Amino acid sequence: MNPQFKKGILELCVLVIVKQKDQYGYELAQNLTEKIAIAEGSLYPLLRRLTKEDYLQTYMAKSTEGPPRKYYRLTDEGERYMETLIHDWNIFQESVNHLIKEVYES
């Protein structure tokens, strides 16, 4: 898949996955890479930015497999932002599909 496509939609994917369930960084990276191949190095700067912008909040929780883990949770503001991104994505996707359909049906 084109890296620019992934970069553009990664933010929405992170918010959607965290909405399903609070997750720690590595867990989130694993869940993302099941659907979209990403570099782990691109995820953590995004998580920091989303936290700084108050779309995500973090908390520490004990782990049975080592030290405590930092979990990410979607905030109310993050949920509103995610809904806006989903709306924008749907409009964008429909527009691109319409354009492709016009070219291939003519």
Coordinates of C-alpha atoms in Angstrom, one line a residue:
M1 CA 0.0 0.0 0.0
N2 CA 1.2 3.5 -0.8
P3 CA 2.9 5.0 2.3
Q4 CA 1.3 8.3 1.8
F5 CA -2.2 6.7 2.0
K6 CA -1.3 5.0 5.3
K7 CA 0.2 8.2 6.8
G8 CA -2.9 10.1 6.0
I9 CA -5.3 7.7 7.6
L10 CA -3.2 6.4 10.5
E11 CA -4.6 9.0 12.9
L12 CA -8.2 7.8 12.3
C13 CA -7.2 4.2 12.6
V14 CA -5.5 4.8 16.0
L15 CA -8.6 6.6 17.3
V16 CA -11.0 3.9 16.1
I17 CA -8.9 1.1 17.6
V18 CA -8.5 2.8 21.0
K19 CA -12.2 3.5 21.0
Q20 CA -12.8 -0.2 21.0
K21 CA -10.6 -0.8 24.0
D22 CA -7.9 1.1 26.0
Q23 CA -4.5 -0.2 24.7
Y24 CA -0.9 0.1 25.5
G25 CA 1.5 1.2 22.8
Y26 CA 2.9 -2.2 21.7
E27 CA -0.6 -3.8 21.8
L28 CA -1.9 -0.9 19.6
A29 CA 1.0 -1.4 17.2
Q30 CA 0.2 -5.1 16.9
N31 CA -3.5 -4.5 16.3
L32 CA -2.8 -1.8 13.7
T33 CA -0.2 -4.0 11.8
E34 CA -2.8 -6.8 11.5
K35 CA -4.8 -4.4 9.3
I36 CA -2.2 -2.0 7.9
A37 CA 1.6 -2.5 7.7
I38 CA 3.1 0.4 9.7
A39 CA 6.5 1.2 11.2
E40 CA 6.3 1.3 15.0
G41 CA 8.4 4.4 14.9
S42 CA 5.6 6.3 13.2
L43 CA 3.1 5.3 15.9
Y44 CA 4.7 6.8 19.0
P45 CA 5.1 10.4 17.8
L46 CA 1.4 10.2 16.7
L47 CA 0.3 8.9 20.1
R48 CA 2.3 11.8 21.8
R49 CA 0.6 14.4 19.6
L50 CA -2.9 12.9 20.1
T51 CA -2.3 13.0 23.8
K52 CA -1.0 16.5 23.7
E53 CA -4.1 17.6 21.7
D54 CA -6.3 16.0 24.4
Y55 CA -7.8 13.4 22.0
L56 CA -6.2 10.6 24.0
Q57 CA -5.3 10.4 27.7
T58 CA -2.8 8.0 29.3
Y59 CA -2.7 6.0 32.6
M60 CA -0.4 3.5 34.0
A61 CA -1.6 -0.1 34.8
K62 CA 0.1 -3.1 36.3
S63 CA 1.2 -5.8 34.0
T64 CA 1.5 -9.5 34.7
E65 CA 4.5 -9.6 32.3
G66 CA 6.8 -6.9 33.6
P67 CA 6.7 -3.3 34.6
P68 CA 3.5 -1.2 34.5
R69 CA 2.3 -0.2 31.1
K70 CA 1.1 3.1 29.7
Y71 CA -2.4 2.7 28.4
Y72 CA -4.2 5.1 26.0
R73 CA -7.8 6.0 26.3
L74 CA -10.0 8.0 24.0
T75 CA -11.3 11.3 25.5
D76 CA -14.7 12.8 24.8
E77 CA -12.9 15.4 22.7
G78 CA -11.1 12.5 20.9
E79 CA -14.4 10.8 20.2
R80 CA -15.8 14.0 18.7
Y81 CA -12.7 14.4 16.6
M82 CA -12.8 10.8 15.5
E83 CA -16.4 11.2 14.4
T84 CA -15.4 14.3 12.3
L85 CA -12.6 12.3 10.7
I86 CA -14.9 9.4 9.9
H87 CA -17.3 11.8 8.3
D88 CA -14.5 13.5 6.3
W89 CA -13.1 10.0 5.3
N90 CA -16.5 8.9 4.0
I91 CA -16.9 12.0 1.8
F92 CA -13.3 11.7 0.5
Q93 CA -13.7 8.0 -0.2
E94 CA -17.0 8.6 -2.1
S95 CA -15.5 11.4 -4.1
V96 CA -12.5 9.3 -5.1
N97 CA -14.6 6.3 -6.0
H98 CA -16.9 8.5 -8.1
L99 CA -13.9 9.9 -10.0
I100 CA -12.5 6.4 -10.6
K101 CA -15.9 5.2 -11.8
E102 CA -16.3 8.1 -14.2
V103 CA -12.9 7.4 -15.8
Y104 CA -13.4 3.6 -16.1
E105 CA -17.0 3.8 -17.3
S106 CA -16.3 6.3 -20.1

